Tab-separated table of N, CA and C in Angstrom:
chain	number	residue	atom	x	y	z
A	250	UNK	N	100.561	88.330	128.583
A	250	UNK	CA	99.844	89.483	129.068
A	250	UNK	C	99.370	90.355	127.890
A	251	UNK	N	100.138	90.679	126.888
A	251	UNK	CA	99.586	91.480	125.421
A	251	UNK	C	98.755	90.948	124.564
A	252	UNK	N	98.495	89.334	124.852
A	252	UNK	CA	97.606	88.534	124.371
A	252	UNK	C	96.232	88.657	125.208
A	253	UNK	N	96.304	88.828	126.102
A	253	UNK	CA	95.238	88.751	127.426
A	253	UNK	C	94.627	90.401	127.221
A	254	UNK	N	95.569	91.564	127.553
A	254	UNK	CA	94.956	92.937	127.199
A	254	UNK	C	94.543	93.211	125.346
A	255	UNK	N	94.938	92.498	124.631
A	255	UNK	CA	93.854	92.900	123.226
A	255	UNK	C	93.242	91.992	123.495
A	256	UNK	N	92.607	90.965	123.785
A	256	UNK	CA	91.430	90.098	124.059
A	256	UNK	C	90.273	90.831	124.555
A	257	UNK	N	91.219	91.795	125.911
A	257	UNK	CA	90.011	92.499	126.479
A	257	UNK	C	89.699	93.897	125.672
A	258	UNK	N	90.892	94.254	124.841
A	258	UNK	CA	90.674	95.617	124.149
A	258	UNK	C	89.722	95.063	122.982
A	259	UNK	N	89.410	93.921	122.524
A	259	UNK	CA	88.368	93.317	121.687
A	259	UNK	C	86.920	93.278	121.931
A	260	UNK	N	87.074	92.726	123.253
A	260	UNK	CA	85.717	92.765	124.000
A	260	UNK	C	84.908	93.579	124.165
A	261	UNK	N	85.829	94.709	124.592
A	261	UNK	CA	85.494	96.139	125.075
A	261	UNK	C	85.205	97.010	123.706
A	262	UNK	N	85.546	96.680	122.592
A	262	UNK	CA	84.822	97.208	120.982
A	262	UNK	C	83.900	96.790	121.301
A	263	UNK	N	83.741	95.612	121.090
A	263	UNK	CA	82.622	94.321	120.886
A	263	UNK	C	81.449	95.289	121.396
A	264	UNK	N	81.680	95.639	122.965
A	264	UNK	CA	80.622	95.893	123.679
A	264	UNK	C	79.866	97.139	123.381
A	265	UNK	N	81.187	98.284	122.973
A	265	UNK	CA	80.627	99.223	122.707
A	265	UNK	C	80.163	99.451	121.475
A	266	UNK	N	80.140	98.378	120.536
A	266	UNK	CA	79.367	98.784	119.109
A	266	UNK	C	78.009	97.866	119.497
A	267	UNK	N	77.968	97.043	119.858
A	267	UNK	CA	76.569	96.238	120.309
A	267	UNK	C	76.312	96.119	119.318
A	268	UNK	N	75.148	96.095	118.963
A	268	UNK	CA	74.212	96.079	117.589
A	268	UNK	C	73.944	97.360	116.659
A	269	UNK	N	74.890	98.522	116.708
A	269	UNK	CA	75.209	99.312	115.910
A	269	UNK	C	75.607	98.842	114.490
A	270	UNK	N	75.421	99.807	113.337
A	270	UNK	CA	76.290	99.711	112.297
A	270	UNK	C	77.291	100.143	112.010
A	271	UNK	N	77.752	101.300	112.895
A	271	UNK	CA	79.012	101.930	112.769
A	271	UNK	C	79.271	102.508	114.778
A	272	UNK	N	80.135	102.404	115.133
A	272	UNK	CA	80.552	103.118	116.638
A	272	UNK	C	79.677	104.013	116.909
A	273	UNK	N	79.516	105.371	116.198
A	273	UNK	CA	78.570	105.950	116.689
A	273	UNK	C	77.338	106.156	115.859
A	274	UNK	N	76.480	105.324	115.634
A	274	UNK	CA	75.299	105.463	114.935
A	274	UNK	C	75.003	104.478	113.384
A	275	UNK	N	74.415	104.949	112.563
A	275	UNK	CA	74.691	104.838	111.151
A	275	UNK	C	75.448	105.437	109.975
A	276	UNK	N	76.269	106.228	110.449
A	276	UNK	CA	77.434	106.540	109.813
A	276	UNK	C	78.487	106.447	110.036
A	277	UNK	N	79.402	106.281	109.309
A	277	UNK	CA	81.015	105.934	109.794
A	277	UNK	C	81.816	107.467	110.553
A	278	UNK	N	82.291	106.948	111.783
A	278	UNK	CA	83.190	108.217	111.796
A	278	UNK	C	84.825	107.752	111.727
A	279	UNK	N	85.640	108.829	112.258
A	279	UNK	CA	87.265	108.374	111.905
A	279	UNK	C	87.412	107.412	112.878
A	280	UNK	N	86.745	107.278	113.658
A	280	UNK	CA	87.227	106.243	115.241
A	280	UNK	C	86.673	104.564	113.790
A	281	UNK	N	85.942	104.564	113.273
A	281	UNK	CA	85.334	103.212	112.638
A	281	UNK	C	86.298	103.443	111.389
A	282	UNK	N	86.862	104.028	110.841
A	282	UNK	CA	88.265	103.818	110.034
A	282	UNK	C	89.480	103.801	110.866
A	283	UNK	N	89.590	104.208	111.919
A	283	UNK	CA	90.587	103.160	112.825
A	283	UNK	C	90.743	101.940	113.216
A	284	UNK	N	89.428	101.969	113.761
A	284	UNK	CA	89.229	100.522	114.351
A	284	UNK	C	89.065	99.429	113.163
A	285	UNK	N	88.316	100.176	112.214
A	285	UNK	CA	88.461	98.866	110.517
A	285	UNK	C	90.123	98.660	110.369
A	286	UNK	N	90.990	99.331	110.184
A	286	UNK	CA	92.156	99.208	109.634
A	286	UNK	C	92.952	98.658	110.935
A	287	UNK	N	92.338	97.969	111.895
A	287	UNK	CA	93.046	97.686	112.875
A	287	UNK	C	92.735	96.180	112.803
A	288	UNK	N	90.989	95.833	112.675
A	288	UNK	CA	90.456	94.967	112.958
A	288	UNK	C	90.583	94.397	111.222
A	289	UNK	N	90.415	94.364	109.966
A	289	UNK	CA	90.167	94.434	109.322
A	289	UNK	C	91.401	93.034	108.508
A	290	UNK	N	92.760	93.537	109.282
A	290	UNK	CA	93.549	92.709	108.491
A	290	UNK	C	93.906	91.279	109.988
A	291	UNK	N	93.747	91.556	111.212
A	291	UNK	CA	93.159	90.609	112.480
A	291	UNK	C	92.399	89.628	111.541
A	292	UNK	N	91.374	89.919	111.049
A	292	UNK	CA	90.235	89.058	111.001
A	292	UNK	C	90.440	88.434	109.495
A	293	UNK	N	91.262	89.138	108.534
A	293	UNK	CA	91.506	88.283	107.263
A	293	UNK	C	92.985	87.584	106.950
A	294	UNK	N	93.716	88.212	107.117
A	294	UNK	CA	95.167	87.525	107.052
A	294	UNK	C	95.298	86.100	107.875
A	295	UNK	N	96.237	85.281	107.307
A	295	UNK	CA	96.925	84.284	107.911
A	295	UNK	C	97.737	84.124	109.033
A	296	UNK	N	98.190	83.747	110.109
A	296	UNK	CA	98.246	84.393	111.443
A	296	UNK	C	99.142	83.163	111.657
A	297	UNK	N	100.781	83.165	112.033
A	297	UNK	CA	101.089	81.834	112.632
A	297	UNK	C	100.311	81.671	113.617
A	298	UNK	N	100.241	82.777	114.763
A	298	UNK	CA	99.308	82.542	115.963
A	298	UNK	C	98.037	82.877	115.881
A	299	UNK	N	97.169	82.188	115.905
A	299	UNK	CA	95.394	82.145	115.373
A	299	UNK	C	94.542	82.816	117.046
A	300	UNK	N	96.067	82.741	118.246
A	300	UNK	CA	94.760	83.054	119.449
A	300	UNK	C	93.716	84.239	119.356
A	301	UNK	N	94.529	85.256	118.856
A	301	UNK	CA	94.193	86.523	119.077
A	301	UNK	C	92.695	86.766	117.831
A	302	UNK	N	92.916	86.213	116.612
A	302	UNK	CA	92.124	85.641	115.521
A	302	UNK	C	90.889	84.962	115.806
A	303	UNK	N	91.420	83.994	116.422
A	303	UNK	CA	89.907	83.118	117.134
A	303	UNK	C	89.073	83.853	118.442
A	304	UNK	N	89.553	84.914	119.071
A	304	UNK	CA	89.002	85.919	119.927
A	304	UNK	C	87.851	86.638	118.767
A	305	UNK	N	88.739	87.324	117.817
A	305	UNK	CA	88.102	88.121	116.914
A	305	UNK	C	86.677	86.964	116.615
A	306	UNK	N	86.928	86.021	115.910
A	306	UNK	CA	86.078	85.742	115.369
A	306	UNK	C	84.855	85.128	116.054
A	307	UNK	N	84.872	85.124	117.466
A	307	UNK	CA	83.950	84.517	118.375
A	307	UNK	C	83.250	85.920	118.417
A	308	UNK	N	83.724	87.066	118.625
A	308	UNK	CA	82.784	88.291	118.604
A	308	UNK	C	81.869	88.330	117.166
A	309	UNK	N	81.076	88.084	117.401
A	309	UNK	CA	80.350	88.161	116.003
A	309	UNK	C	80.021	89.032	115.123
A	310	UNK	N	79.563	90.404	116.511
A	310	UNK	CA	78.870	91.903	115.937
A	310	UNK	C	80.634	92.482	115.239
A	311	UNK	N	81.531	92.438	116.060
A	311	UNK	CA	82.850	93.012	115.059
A	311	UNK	C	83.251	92.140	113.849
A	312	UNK	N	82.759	90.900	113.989
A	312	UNK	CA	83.003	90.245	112.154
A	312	UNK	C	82.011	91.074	111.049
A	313	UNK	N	80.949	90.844	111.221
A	313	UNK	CA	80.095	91.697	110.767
A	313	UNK	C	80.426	93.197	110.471
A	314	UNK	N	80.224	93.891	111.532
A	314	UNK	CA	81.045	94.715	111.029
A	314	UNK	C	82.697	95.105	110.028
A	315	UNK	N	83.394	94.027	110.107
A	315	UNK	CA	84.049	94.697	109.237
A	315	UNK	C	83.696	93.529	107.822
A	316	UNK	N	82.774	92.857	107.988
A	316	UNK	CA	82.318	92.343	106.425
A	316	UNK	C	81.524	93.518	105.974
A	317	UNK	N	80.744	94.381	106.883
A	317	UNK	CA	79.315	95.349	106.663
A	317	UNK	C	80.605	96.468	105.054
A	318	UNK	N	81.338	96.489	106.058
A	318	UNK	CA	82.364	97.392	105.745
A	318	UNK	C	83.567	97.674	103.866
A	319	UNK	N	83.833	95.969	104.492
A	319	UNK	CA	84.341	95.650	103.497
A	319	UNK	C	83.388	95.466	102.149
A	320	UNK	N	82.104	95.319	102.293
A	320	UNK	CA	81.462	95.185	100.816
A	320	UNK	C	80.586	96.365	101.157
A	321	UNK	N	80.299	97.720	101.759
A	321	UNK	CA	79.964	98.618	101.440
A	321	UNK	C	81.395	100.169	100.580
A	322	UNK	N	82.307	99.630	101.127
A	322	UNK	CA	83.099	100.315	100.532
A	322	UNK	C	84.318	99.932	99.459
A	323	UNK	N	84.956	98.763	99.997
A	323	UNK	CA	85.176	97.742	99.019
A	323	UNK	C	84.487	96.516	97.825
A	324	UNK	N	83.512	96.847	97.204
A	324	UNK	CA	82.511	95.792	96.773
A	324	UNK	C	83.287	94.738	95.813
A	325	UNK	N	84.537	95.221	94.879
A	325	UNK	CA	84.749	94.908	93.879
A	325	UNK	C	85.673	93.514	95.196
A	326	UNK	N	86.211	93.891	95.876
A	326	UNK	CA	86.641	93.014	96.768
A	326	UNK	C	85.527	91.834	97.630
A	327	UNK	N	84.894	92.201	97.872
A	327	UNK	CA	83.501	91.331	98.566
A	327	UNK	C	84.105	90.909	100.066
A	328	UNK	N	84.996	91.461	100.107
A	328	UNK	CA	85.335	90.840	101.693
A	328	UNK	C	86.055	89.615	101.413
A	329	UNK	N	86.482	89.161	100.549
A	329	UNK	CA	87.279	88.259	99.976
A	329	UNK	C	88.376	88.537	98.965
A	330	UNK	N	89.681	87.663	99.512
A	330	UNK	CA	90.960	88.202	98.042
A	330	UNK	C	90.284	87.313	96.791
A	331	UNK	N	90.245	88.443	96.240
A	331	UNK	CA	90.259	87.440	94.572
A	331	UNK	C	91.689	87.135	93.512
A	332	UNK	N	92.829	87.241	94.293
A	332	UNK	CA	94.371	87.385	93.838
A	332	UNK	C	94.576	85.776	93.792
A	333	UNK	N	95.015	85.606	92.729
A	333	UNK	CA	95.186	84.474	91.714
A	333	UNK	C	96.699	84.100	92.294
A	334	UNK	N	96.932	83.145	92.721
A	334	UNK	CA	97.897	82.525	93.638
A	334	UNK	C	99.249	82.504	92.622
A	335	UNK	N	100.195	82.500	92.640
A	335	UNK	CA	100.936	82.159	91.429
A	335	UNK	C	101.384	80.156	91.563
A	336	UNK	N	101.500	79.992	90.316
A	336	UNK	CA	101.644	78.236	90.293
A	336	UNK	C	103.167	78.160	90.935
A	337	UNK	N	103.578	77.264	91.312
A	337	UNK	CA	104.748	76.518	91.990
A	337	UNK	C	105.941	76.894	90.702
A	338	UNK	N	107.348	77.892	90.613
A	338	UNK	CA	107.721	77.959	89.648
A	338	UNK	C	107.382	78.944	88.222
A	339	UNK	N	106.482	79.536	88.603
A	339	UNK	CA	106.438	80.569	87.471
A	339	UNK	C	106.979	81.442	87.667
A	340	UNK	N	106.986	82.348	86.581
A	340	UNK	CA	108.440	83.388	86.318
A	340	UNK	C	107.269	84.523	86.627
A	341	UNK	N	107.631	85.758	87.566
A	341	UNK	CA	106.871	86.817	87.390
A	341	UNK	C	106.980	87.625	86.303
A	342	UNK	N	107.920	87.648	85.458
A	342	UNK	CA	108.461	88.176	83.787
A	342	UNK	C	107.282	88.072	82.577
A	343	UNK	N	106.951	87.127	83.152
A	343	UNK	CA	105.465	86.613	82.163
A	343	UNK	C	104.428	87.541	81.703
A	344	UNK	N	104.098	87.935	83.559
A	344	UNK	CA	103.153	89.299	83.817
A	344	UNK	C	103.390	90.238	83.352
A	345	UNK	N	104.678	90.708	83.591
A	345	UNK	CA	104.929	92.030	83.061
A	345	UNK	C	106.896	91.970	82.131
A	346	UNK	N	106.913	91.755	81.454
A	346	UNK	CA	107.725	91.003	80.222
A	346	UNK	C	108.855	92.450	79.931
A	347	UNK	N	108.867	93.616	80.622
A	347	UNK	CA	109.347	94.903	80.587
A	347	UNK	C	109.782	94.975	81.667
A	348	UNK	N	109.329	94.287	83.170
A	348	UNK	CA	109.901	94.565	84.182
A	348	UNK	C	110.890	95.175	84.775
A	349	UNK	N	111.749	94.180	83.944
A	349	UNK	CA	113.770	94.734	84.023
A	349	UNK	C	113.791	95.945	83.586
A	350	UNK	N	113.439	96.117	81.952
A	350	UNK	CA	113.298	97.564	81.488
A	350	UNK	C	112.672	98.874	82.408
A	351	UNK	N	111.344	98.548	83.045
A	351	UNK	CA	110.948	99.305	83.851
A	351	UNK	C	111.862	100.166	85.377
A	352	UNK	N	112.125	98.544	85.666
A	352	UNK	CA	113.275	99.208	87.284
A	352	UNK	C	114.309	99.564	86.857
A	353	UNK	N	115.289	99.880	85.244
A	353	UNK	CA	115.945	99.999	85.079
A	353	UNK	C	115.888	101.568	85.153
A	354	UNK	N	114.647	102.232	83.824
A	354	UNK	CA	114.202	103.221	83.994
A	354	UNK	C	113.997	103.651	84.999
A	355	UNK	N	113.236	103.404	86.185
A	355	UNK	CA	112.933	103.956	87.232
A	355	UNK	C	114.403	104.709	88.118
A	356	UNK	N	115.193	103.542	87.965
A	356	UNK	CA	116.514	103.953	88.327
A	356	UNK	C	117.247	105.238	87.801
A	357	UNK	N	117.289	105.184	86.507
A	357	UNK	CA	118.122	106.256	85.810
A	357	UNK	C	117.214	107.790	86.319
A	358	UNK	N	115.503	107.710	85.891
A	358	UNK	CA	115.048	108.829	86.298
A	358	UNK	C	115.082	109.082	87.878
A	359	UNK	N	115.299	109.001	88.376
A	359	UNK	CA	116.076	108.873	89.853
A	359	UNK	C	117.126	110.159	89.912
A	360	UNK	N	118.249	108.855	89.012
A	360	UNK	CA	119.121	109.224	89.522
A	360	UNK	C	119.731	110.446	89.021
A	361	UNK	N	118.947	110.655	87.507
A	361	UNK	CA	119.188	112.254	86.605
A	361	UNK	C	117.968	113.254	87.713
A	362	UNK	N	117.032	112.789	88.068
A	362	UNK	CA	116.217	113.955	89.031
A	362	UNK	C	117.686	114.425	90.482
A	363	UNK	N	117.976	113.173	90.888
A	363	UNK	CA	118.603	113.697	92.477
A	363	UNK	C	120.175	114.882	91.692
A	364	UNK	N	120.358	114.312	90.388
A	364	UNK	CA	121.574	115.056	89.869
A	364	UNK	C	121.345	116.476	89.859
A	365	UNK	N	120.265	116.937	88.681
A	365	UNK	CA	119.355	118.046	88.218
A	365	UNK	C	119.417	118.668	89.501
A	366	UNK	N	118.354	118.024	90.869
A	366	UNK	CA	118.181	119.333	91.844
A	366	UNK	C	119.709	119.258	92.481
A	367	UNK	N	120.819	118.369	92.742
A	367	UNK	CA	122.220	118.786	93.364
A	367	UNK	C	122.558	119.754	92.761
A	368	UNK	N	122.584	119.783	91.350
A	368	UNK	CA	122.999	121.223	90.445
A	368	UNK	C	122.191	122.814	90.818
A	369	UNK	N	120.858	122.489	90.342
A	369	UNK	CA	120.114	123.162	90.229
A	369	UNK	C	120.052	124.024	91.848
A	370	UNK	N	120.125	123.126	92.681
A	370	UNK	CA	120.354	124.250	94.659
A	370	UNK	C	122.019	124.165	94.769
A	371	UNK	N	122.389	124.629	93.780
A	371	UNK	CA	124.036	124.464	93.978
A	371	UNK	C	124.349	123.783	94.886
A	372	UNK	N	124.377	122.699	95.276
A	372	UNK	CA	125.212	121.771	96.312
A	372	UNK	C	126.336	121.033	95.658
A	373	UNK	N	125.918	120.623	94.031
A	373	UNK	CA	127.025	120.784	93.244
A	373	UNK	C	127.557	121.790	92.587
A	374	UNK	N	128.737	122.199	91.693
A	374	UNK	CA	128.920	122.889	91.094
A	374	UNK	C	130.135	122.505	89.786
A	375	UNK	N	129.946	123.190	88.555
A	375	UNK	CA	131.292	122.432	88.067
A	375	UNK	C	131.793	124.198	87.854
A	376	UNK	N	132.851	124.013	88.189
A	376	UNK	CA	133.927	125.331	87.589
A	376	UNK	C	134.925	125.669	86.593
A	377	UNK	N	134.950	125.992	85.437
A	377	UNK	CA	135.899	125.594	84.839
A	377	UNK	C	137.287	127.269	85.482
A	378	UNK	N	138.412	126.202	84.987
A	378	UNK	CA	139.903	126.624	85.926
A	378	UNK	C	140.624	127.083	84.009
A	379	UNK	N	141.453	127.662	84.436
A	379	UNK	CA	142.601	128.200	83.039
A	379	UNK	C	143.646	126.407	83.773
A	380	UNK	N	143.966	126.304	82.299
A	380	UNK	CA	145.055	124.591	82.243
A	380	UNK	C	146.262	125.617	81.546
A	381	UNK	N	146.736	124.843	82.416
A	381	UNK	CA	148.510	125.425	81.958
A	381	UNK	C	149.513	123.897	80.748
A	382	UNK	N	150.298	124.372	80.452
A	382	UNK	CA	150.924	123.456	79.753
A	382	UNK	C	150.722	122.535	79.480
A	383	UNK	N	150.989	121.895	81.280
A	383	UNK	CA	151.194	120.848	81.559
A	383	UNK	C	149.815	119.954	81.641
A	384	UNK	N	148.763	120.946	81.474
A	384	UNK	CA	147.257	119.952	82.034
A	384	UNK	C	146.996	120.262	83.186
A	385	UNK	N	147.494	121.059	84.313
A	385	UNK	CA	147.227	121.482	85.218
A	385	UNK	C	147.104	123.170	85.324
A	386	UNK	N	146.242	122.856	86.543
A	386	UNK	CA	146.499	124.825	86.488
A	386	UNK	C	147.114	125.534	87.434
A	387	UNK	N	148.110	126.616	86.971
A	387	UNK	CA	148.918	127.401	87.184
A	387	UNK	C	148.704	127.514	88.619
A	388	UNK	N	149.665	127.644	89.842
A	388	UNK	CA	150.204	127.897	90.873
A	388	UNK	C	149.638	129.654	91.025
A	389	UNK	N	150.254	129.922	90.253
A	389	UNK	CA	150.061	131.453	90.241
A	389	UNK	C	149.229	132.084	89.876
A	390	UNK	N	148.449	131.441	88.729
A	390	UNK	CA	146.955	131.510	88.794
A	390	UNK	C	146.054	131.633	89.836
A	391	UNK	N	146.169	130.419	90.383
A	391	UNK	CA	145.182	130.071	91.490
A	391	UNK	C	145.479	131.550	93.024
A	392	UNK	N	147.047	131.686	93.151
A	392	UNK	CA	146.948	132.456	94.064
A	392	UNK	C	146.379	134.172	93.447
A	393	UNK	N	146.139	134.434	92.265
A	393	UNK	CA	145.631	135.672	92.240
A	393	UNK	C	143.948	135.158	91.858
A	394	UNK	N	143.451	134.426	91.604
A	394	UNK	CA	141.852	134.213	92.219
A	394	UNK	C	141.890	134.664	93.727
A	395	UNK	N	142.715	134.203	94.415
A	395	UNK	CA	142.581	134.328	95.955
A	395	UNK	C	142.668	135.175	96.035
A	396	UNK	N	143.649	136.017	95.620
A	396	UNK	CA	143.536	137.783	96.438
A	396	UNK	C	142.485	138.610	95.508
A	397	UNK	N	142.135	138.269	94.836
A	397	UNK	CA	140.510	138.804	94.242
A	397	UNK	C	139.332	138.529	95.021
């Protein structure tokens, strides 16, 4: 049935762009950056299930349209991936040879930012205490902080 109602929610684009260049007219509005980012990855991605795909692509005026689309605003793309497949077995390290170094960094500045603002909105705090003899602090200490 969810296969059957976007078939007809396809159709029913289909119909209402007709031979338009954009939904309403010759300019794009936000309804034609919805419907691109809806229709857009439908009609290019790999699909275990192709039904809903082969709907798309029998409508002709919505292929078009989102090719119109894809090489008026994407050109450097052409409506086609130009992403270089990686070979069977290559190391992604190759590409970027800092990688490790990078997520390592990324990590630490992290984790000194989340420290900084715990301090900084006091949610942490460090206190220093009077140490008695022993390395600990005084009993009697602590109870005249309290009545202060």
């Amino acid at each position: 049935q969810l296969y059957r109602e976007a078939r007809e929610c396809l159709t029913l684009l289909s119909q209402r762009l007709g031979s338009q260049k954009f939904f309403f007219g010759d300019s794009p509005a936000s309804l034609d950056a919805f419907v691109f980012s809806r229709l857009a990855p439908l009609l290019k991605a790999k699909l275990p299930n192709g039904k809903l795909q082969q709907h798309l692509k029998s409508l002709q005026n919505l292929c078009n349209y989102c090719t119109s689309i894809l090489s008026l605003y994407f050109p450097w793309d052409g409506g086609e991936s130009h992403l270089k497949p990686h070979p069977a077995g290559s190391d992604e390290g190759e590409e970027d040879p800092h990688k490790r170094r990078n997520q390592l960094l990324s990590v630490l500045v992290g984790l000194v930012a989340m420290l900084g603002y715990a301090f900084l909105s006091g949610i942490v705090s460090i206190q220093r205490g009077g140490v008695g003899p022993a390395g600990r602090q005084s009993i009697a200490m602590e109870e005249e902080e309290e009545e202060e």
